[in-house]
Amino acid sequence: MKLLGVGSMRYVKWTFWGLVLLVIVSVFHYSTPRREVVRINDTYERRVDFGMNRFFYAQADTGGTEAVNRDVFFVQTFRPSGRPFVLRNEDTGWGWPFFFKVTSANLQARAADLISTDNDPEWVAITYYGVRNELLSIHPNALSVRAATGPDERLIPWRRIVTGIVLFGVLAFLVGLWRAFRRNRIDPVLEDIDEAADDARDRARGLWRRITGR
């Protein structure tokens, strides 16, 4: 039973830390900026009905409203492969993620000015964060747009790299704090508990021997 208990606790512990790691990776992937070269096909404004996807649109403290629906800017693009890629264009304000974007109207104007056709494409580099989910009608949020040198322009994700390094440093610091706390505070208590449990078992065995004569 003791071995089973230890094995079960180890399974629970690794499951817990696996879930924590999954959450951290998901948040990092969603909230760090990425860049792609695309061709803008159209820009428009559409009324969006909110439901389960409410969290993935601007909140009331970042320029959005708590209404069940409202108008949202969109930028319709195509990747060099021909696959469509539709983004929303909303301010983030002072809310999370902390990009402090308050220029959605200007970005919409720049995007409209860069519209081109498939016969005469004008390639642009667009920076965004978020994910695309067609089932829940979730769109990435555009952060900036500029003209690109061509569909093969190499875009180095410096902001994503720097954010990853900073996040890794913060996690390493927190892990170090946790290990020091466990070594100085938790491990001594657990050792005292183990010693007390061993003493209690020894006393119980001695009492049992005196009672039974074994």
PDB file of C-alpha atoms in Angstrom:
ATOM      1  CA  MET A   1       0.000   0.000   0.000  1.00  0.00           C
ATOM      2  CA  LYS A   2       2.869   2.345   0.763  1.00  0.00           C
ATOM      3  CA  LEU A   3       4.438   1.796  -2.655  1.00  0.00           C
ATOM      4  CA  LEU A   4       1.071   2.327  -4.314  1.00  0.00           C
ATOM      5  CA  GLY A   5       0.610   5.560  -2.406  1.00  0.00           C
ATOM      6  CA  VAL A   6       4.037   6.853  -3.419  1.00  0.00           C
ATOM      7  CA  GLY A   7       3.416   5.941  -7.053  1.00  0.00           C
ATOM      8  CA  SER A   8       0.018   7.619  -7.030  1.00  0.00           C
ATOM      9  CA  MET A   9       1.443  10.801  -5.521  1.00  0.00           C
ATOM     10  CA  ARG A  10       4.195  10.860  -8.125  1.00  0.00           C
ATOM     11  CA  TYR A  11       1.571  10.509 -10.882  1.00  0.00           C
ATOM     12  CA  VAL A  12      -0.511  13.324  -9.395  1.00  0.00           C
ATOM     13  CA  LYS A  13       2.552  15.541  -9.062  1.00  0.00           C
ATOM     14  CA  TRP A  14       3.680  15.083 -12.674  1.00  0.00           C
ATOM     15  CA  THR A  15       0.131  15.523 -13.933  1.00  0.00           C
ATOM     16  CA  PHE A  16      -0.147  18.798 -12.014  1.00  0.00           C
ATOM     17  CA  TRP A  17       3.151  20.171 -13.321  1.00  0.00           C
ATOM     18  CA  GLY A  18       2.280  18.985 -16.828  1.00  0.00           C
ATOM     19  CA  LEU A  19      -0.952  20.987 -16.699  1.00  0.00           C
ATOM     20  CA  VAL A  20       0.899  24.028 -15.350  1.00  0.00           C
ATOM     21  CA  LEU A  21       3.409  23.785 -18.207  1.00  0.00           C
ATOM     22  CA  LEU A  22       0.586  23.425 -20.748  1.00  0.00           C
ATOM     23  CA  VAL A  23      -1.106  26.566 -19.415  1.00  0.00           C
ATOM     24  CA  ILE A  24       2.162  28.532 -19.520  1.00  0.00           C
ATOM     25  CA  VAL A  25       2.926  27.440 -23.096  1.00  0.00           C
ATOM     26  CA  SER A  26      -0.652  28.215 -24.214  1.00  0.00           C
ATOM     27  CA  VAL A  27      -0.589  31.697 -22.683  1.00  0.00           C
ATOM     28  CA  PHE A  28       2.849  32.353 -24.201  1.00  0.00           C
ATOM     29  CA  HIS A  29       1.707  31.198 -27.638  1.00  0.00           C
ATOM     30  CA  TYR A  30      -1.474  33.273 -27.518  1.00  0.00           C
ATOM     31  CA  SER A  31      -0.098  36.528 -26.111  1.00  0.00           C
ATOM     32  CA  THR A  32       3.306  36.905 -27.804  1.00  0.00           C
ATOM     33  CA  PRO A  33       3.419  38.667 -31.188  1.00  0.00           C
ATOM     34  CA  ARG A  34       4.097  36.862 -34.456  1.00  0.00           C
ATOM     35  CA  ARG A  35       4.646  38.196 -37.985  1.00  0.00           C
ATOM     36  CA  GLU A  36       3.655  36.951 -41.411  1.00  0.00           C
ATOM     37  CA  VAL A  37       3.922  38.159 -44.991  1.00  0.00           C
ATOM     38  CA  VAL A  38       0.451  38.390 -46.535  1.00  0.00           C
ATOM     39  CA  ARG A  39      -1.537  40.153 -49.235  1.00  0.00           C
ATOM     40  CA  ILE A  40      -4.412  42.307 -48.019  1.00  0.00           C
ATOM     41  CA  ASN A  41      -7.574  41.609 -49.971  1.00  0.00           C
ATOM     42  CA  ASP A  42     -10.113  43.709 -48.066  1.00  0.00           C
ATOM     43  CA  THR A  43     -10.788  45.684 -44.896  1.00  0.00           C
ATOM     44  CA  TYR A  44     -14.235  46.014 -43.385  1.00  0.00           C
ATOM     45  CA  GLU A  45     -16.254  46.545 -40.238  1.00  0.00           C
ATOM     46  CA  ARG A  46     -18.709  43.891 -39.096  1.00  0.00           C
ATOM     47  CA  ARG A  47     -21.082  43.518 -36.175  1.00  0.00           C
ATOM     48  CA  VAL A  48     -20.021  40.608 -33.985  1.00  0.00           C
ATOM     49  CA  ASP A  49     -22.335  38.673 -31.654  1.00  0.00           C
ATOM     50  CA  PHE A  50     -20.494  37.597 -28.506  1.00  0.00           C
ATOM     51  CA  GLY A  51     -20.913  34.345 -26.655  1.00  0.00           C
ATOM     52  CA  MET A  52     -18.282  31.876 -25.504  1.00  0.00           C
ATOM     53  CA  ASN A  53     -15.696  33.897 -27.442  1.00  0.00           C
ATOM     54  CA  ARG A  54     -16.248  37.098 -25.390  1.00  0.00           C
ATOM     55  CA  PHE A  55     -12.839  36.725 -23.644  1.00  0.00           C
ATOM     56  CA  PHE A  56     -10.974  36.845 -26.978  1.00  0.00           C
ATOM     57  CA  TYR A  57     -12.279  40.288 -27.937  1.00  0.00           C
ATOM     58  CA  ALA A  58     -11.609  43.724 -26.436  1.00  0.00           C
ATOM     59  CA  GLN A  59     -12.983  44.095 -22.931  1.00  0.00           C
ATOM     60  CA  ALA A  60     -14.805  47.097 -21.504  1.00  0.00           C
ATOM     61  CA  ASP A  61     -11.624  48.505 -19.909  1.00  0.00           C
ATOM     62  CA  THR A  62      -9.725  48.358 -23.237  1.00  0.00           C
ATOM     63  CA  GLY A  63     -12.196  50.182 -25.414  1.00  0.00           C
ATOM     64  CA  GLY A  64     -14.769  47.432 -25.858  1.00  0.00           C
ATOM     65  CA  THR A  65     -18.219  47.213 -24.324  1.00  0.00           C
ATOM     66  CA  GLU A  66     -20.105  44.564 -22.392  1.00  0.00           C
ATOM     67  CA  ALA A  67     -22.918  44.569 -24.976  1.00  0.00           C
ATOM     68  CA  VAL A  68     -23.928  41.278 -26.563  1.00  0.00           C
ATOM     69  CA  ASN A  69     -22.725  42.605 -29.925  1.00  0.00           C
ATOM     70  CA  ARG A  70     -20.823  45.524 -31.443  1.00  0.00           C
ATOM     71  CA  ASP A  71     -18.904  46.567 -34.555  1.00  0.00           C
ATOM     72  CA  VAL A  72     -15.346  45.255 -34.978  1.00  0.00           C
ATOM     73  CA  PHE A  73     -12.687  46.108 -37.578  1.00  0.00           C
ATOM     74  CA  PHE A  74     -11.391  43.199 -39.691  1.00  0.00           C
ATOM     75  CA  VAL A  75      -8.491  42.813 -42.124  1.00  0.00           C
ATOM     76  CA  GLN A  76      -8.912  40.107 -44.745  1.00  0.00           C
ATOM     77  CA  THR A  77      -5.611  38.732 -46.103  1.00  0.00           C
ATOM     78  CA  PHE A  78      -4.142  35.836 -48.057  1.00  0.00           C
ATOM     79  CA  ARG A  79      -0.877  34.062 -47.379  1.00  0.00           C
ATOM     80  CA  PRO A  80       1.590  33.445 -50.269  1.00  0.00           C
ATOM     81  CA  SER A  81       0.293  29.866 -50.356  1.00  0.00           C
ATOM     82  CA  GLY A  82      -3.180  31.191 -51.192  1.00  0.00           C
ATOM     83  CA  ARG A  83      -4.729  30.325 -47.823  1.00  0.00           C
ATOM     84  CA  PRO A  84      -7.018  33.007 -46.341  1.00  0.00           C
ATOM     85  CA  PHE A  85      -6.046  34.598 -43.057  1.00  0.00           C
ATOM     86  CA  VAL A  86      -8.569  36.953 -41.428  1.00  0.00           C
ATOM     87  CA  LEU A  87      -7.610  39.157 -38.481  1.00  0.00           C
ATOM     88  CA  ARG A  88      -9.548  41.499 -36.240  1.00  0.00           C
ATOM     89  CA  ASN A  89      -8.243  44.976 -35.456  1.00  0.00           C
ATOM     90  CA  GLU A  90      -9.024  46.124 -31.914  1.00  0.00           C
ATOM     91  CA  ASP A  91      -7.291  48.299 -29.327  1.00  0.00           C
ATOM     92  CA  THR A  92      -5.781  46.544 -26.322  1.00  0.00           C
ATOM     93  CA  GLY A  93      -5.511  49.739 -24.282  1.00  0.00           C
ATOM     94  CA  TRP A  94      -4.018  49.110 -20.844  1.00  0.00           C
ATOM     95  CA  GLY A  95      -5.438  45.614 -20.619  1.00  0.00           C
ATOM     96  CA  TRP A  96      -3.915  42.188 -21.216  1.00  0.00           C
ATOM     97  CA  PRO A  97      -1.976  41.432 -23.372  1.00  0.00           C
ATOM     98  CA  PHE A  98       0.025  44.572 -22.562  1.00  0.00           C
ATOM     99  CA  PHE A  99       0.696  45.972 -26.045  1.00  0.00           C
ATOM    100  CA  PHE A 100      -0.947  49.339 -25.184  1.00  0.00           C
ATOM    101  CA  LYS A 101      -2.462  49.507 -28.656  1.00  0.00           C
ATOM    102  CA  VAL A 102      -4.785  52.495 -29.152  1.00  0.00           C
ATOM    103  CA  THR A 103      -4.372  53.018 -32.906  1.00  0.00           C
ATOM    104  CA  SER A 104      -6.799  50.543 -34.444  1.00  0.00           C
ATOM    105  CA  ALA A 105      -8.351  53.263 -36.661  1.00  0.00           C
ATOM    106  CA  ASN A 106      -4.928  54.244 -38.034  1.00  0.00           C
ATOM    107  CA  LEU A 107      -4.001  50.598 -38.644  1.00  0.00           C
ATOM    108  CA  GLN A 108      -7.279  50.083 -40.490  1.00  0.00           C
ATOM    109  CA  ALA A 109      -6.478  53.051 -42.732  1.00  0.00           C
ATOM    110  CA  ARG A 110      -2.965  51.761 -43.473  1.00  0.00           C
ATOM    111  CA  ALA A 111      -4.304  48.285 -44.214  1.00  0.00           C
ATOM    112  CA  ALA A 112      -6.929  49.718 -46.588  1.00  0.00           C
ATOM    113  CA  ASP A 113      -4.206  51.669 -48.376  1.00  0.00           C
ATOM    114  CA  LEU A 114      -2.228  48.438 -48.932  1.00  0.00           C
ATOM    115  CA  ILE A 115      -5.061  46.443 -50.564  1.00  0.00           C
ATOM    116  CA  SER A 116      -3.996  44.668 -53.750  1.00  0.00           C
ATOM    117  CA  THR A 117      -5.240  42.003 -56.120  1.00  0.00           C
ATOM    118  CA  ASP A 118      -3.977  38.524 -56.904  1.00  0.00           C
ATOM    119  CA  ASN A 119      -2.892  39.683 -60.387  1.00  0.00           C
ATOM    120  CA  ASP A 120      -0.837  42.583 -59.003  1.00  0.00           C
ATOM    121  CA  PRO A 121      -0.022  41.645 -55.379  1.00  0.00           C
ATOM    122  CA  GLU A 122       1.483  44.045 -52.886  1.00  0.00           C
ATOM    123  CA  TRP A 123       2.945  42.022 -50.026  1.00  0.00           C
ATOM    124  CA  VAL A 124       2.849  43.329 -46.473  1.00  0.00           C
ATOM    125  CA  ALA A 125       4.291  42.214 -43.149  1.00  0.00           C
ATOM    126  CA  ILE A 126       1.607  42.080 -40.483  1.00  0.00           C
ATOM    127  CA  THR A 127       2.266  41.667 -36.764  1.00  0.00           C
ATOM    128  CA  TYR A 128      -0.411  40.060 -34.628  1.00  0.00           C
ATOM    129  CA  TYR A 129      -1.114  37.972 -31.555  1.00  0.00           C
ATOM    130  CA  GLY A 130      -3.773  35.388 -30.757  1.00  0.00           C
ATOM    131  CA  VAL A 131      -5.183  32.337 -32.494  1.00  0.00           C
ATOM    132  CA  ARG A 132      -7.755  31.544 -35.162  1.00  0.00           C
ATOM    133  CA  ASN A 133     -10.655  29.282 -34.291  1.00  0.00           C
ATOM    134  CA  GLU A 134     -13.402  29.058 -36.892  1.00  0.00           C
ATOM    135  CA  LEU A 135     -15.766  27.096 -34.631  1.00  0.00           C
ATOM    136  CA  LEU A 136     -15.819  29.801 -31.930  1.00  0.00           C
ATOM    137  CA  SER A 137     -15.249  32.685 -34.406  1.00  0.00           C
ATOM    138  CA  ILE A 138     -11.970  33.737 -32.765  1.00  0.00           C
ATOM    139  CA  HIS A 139      -9.553  35.883 -34.770  1.00  0.00           C
ATOM    140  CA  PRO A 140      -5.986  37.042 -34.081  1.00  0.00           C
ATOM    141  CA  ASN A 141      -5.623  40.748 -33.346  1.00  0.00           C
ATOM    142  CA  ALA A 142      -3.470  42.805 -35.740  1.00  0.00           C
ATOM    143  CA  LEU A 143      -0.871  45.037 -34.059  1.00  0.00           C
ATOM    144  CA  SER A 144       0.916  46.659 -37.003  1.00  0.00           C
ATOM    145  CA  VAL A 145       1.248  46.472 -40.769  1.00  0.00           C
ATOM    146  CA  ARG A 146       3.922  47.627 -43.208  1.00  0.00           C
ATOM    147  CA  ALA A 147       4.965  47.033 -46.795  1.00  0.00           C
ATOM    148  CA  ALA A 148       7.173  43.964 -47.334  1.00  0.00           C
ATOM    149  CA  THR A 149       9.928  43.454 -49.901  1.00  0.00           C
ATOM    150  CA  GLY A 150       8.175  40.355 -51.236  1.00  0.00           C
ATOM    151  CA  PRO A 151       6.472  37.091 -50.302  1.00  0.00           C
ATOM    152  CA  ASP A 152       9.823  35.536 -49.323  1.00  0.00           C
ATOM    153  CA  GLU A 153      10.961  38.292 -46.940  1.00  0.00           C
ATOM    154  CA  ARG A 154      12.532  36.751 -43.863  1.00  0.00           C
ATOM    155  CA  LEU A 155      10.880  37.988 -40.677  1.00  0.00           C
ATOM    156  CA  ILE A 156      12.829  37.412 -37.465  1.00  0.00           C
ATOM    157  CA  PRO A 157      10.428  37.347 -34.482  1.00  0.00           C
ATOM    158  CA  TRP A 158      12.601  39.485 -32.201  1.00  0.00           C
ATOM    159  CA  ARG A 159       9.769  40.422 -29.853  1.00  0.00           C
ATOM    160  CA  ARG A 160       8.776  36.783 -29.464  1.00  0.00           C
ATOM    161  CA  ILE A 161      12.385  35.757 -28.810  1.00  0.00           C
ATOM    162  CA  VAL A 162      12.946  38.514 -26.236  1.00  0.00           C
ATOM    163  CA  THR A 163       9.627  37.736 -24.534  1.00  0.00           C
ATOM    164  CA  GLY A 164      10.560  34.051 -24.376  1.00  0.00           C
ATOM    165  CA  ILE A 165      13.962  34.816 -22.841  1.00  0.00           C
ATOM    166  CA  VAL A 166      12.419  37.127 -20.239  1.00  0.00           C
ATOM    167  CA  LEU A 167       9.701  34.594 -19.413  1.00  0.00           C
ATOM    168  CA  PHE A 168      12.274  31.802 -19.098  1.00  0.00           C
ATOM    169  CA  GLY A 169      14.336  33.979 -16.755  1.00  0.00           C
ATOM    170  CA  VAL A 170      11.311  34.759 -14.594  1.00  0.00           C
ATOM    171  CA  LEU A 171      10.340  31.071 -14.432  1.00  0.00           C
ATOM    172  CA  ALA A 172      13.906  30.056 -13.550  1.00  0.00           C
ATOM    173  CA  PHE A 173      13.930  32.669 -10.774  1.00  0.00           C
ATOM    174  CA  LEU A 174      10.585  31.450  -9.392  1.00  0.00           C
ATOM    175  CA  VAL A 175      11.715  27.819  -9.536  1.00  0.00           C
ATOM    176  CA  GLY A 176      14.871  28.772  -7.626  1.00  0.00           C
ATOM    177  CA  LEU A 177      12.796  30.541  -4.970  1.00  0.00           C
ATOM    178  CA  TRP A 178      10.481  27.527  -4.665  1.00  0.00           C
ATOM    179  CA  ARG A 179      13.392  25.079  -4.274  1.00  0.00           C
ATOM    180  CA  ALA A 180      15.029  27.253  -1.638  1.00  0.00           C
ATOM    181  CA  PHE A 181      11.727  27.591   0.230  1.00  0.00           C
ATOM    182  CA  ARG A 182      11.119  23.838   0.053  1.00  0.00           C
ATOM    183  CA  ARG A 183      14.667  23.044   1.197  1.00  0.00           C
ATOM    184  CA  ASN A 184      14.582  25.474   4.116  1.00  0.00           C
ATOM    185  CA  ARG A 185      10.960  25.271   5.196  1.00  0.00           C
ATOM    186  CA  ILE A 186       9.104  22.250   3.850  1.00  0.00           C
ATOM    187  CA  ASP A 187      11.731  19.485   3.840  1.00  0.00           C
ATOM    188  CA  PRO A 188      12.615  19.909   7.559  1.00  0.00           C
ATOM    189  CA  VAL A 189       8.929  19.685   8.465  1.00  0.00           C
ATOM    190  CA  LEU A 190       8.475  16.549   6.351  1.00  0.00           C
ATOM    191  CA  GLU A 191      11.554  14.982   7.954  1.00  0.00           C
ATOM    192  CA  ASP A 192      10.147  15.734  11.423  1.00  0.00           C
ATOM    193  CA  ILE A 193       6.837  14.154  10.410  1.00  0.00           C
ATOM    194  CA  ASP A 194       8.617  11.037   9.123  1.00  0.00           C
ATOM    195  CA  GLU A 195      10.631  10.753  12.323  1.00  0.00           C
ATOM    196  CA  ALA A 196       7.504  11.199  14.439  1.00  0.00           C
ATOM    197  CA  ALA A 197       5.708   8.551  12.340  1.00  0.00           C
ATOM    198  CA  ASP A 198       8.629   6.126  12.771  1.00  0.00           C
ATOM    199  CA  ASP A 199       8.641   6.698  16.546  1.00  0.00           C
ATOM    200  CA  ALA A 200       4.888   6.143  16.710  1.00  0.00           C
ATOM    201  CA  ARG A 201       5.222   2.875  14.725  1.00  0.00           C
ATOM    202  CA  ASP A 202       8.033   1.687  17.006  1.00  0.00           C
ATOM    203  CA  ARG A 203       5.978   2.427  20.121  1.00  0.00           C
ATOM    204  CA  ALA A 204       2.945   0.696  18.629  1.00  0.00           C
ATOM    205  CA  ARG A 205       5.013  -2.394  17.799  1.00  0.00           C
ATOM    206  CA  GLY A 206       6.502  -2.447  21.313  1.00  0.00           C
ATOM    207  CA  LEU A 207       3.057  -2.188  22.863  1.00  0.00           C
ATOM    208  CA  TRP A 208       1.748  -4.965  20.606  1.00  0.00           C
ATOM    209  CA  ARG A 209       4.632  -7.240  21.615  1.00  0.00           C
ATOM    210  CA  ARG A 210       3.993  -6.655  25.310  1.00  0.00           C
ATOM    211  CA  ILE A 211       0.307  -7.382  24.883  1.00  0.00           C
ATOM    212  CA  THR A 212       0.686 -10.466  22.720  1.00  0.00           C
ATOM    213  CA  GLY A 213       4.005 -11.669  24.116  1.00  0.00           C
ATOM    214  CA  ARG A 214       5.484 -11.910  20.588  1.00  0.00           C
TER     215      ARG A 214
END
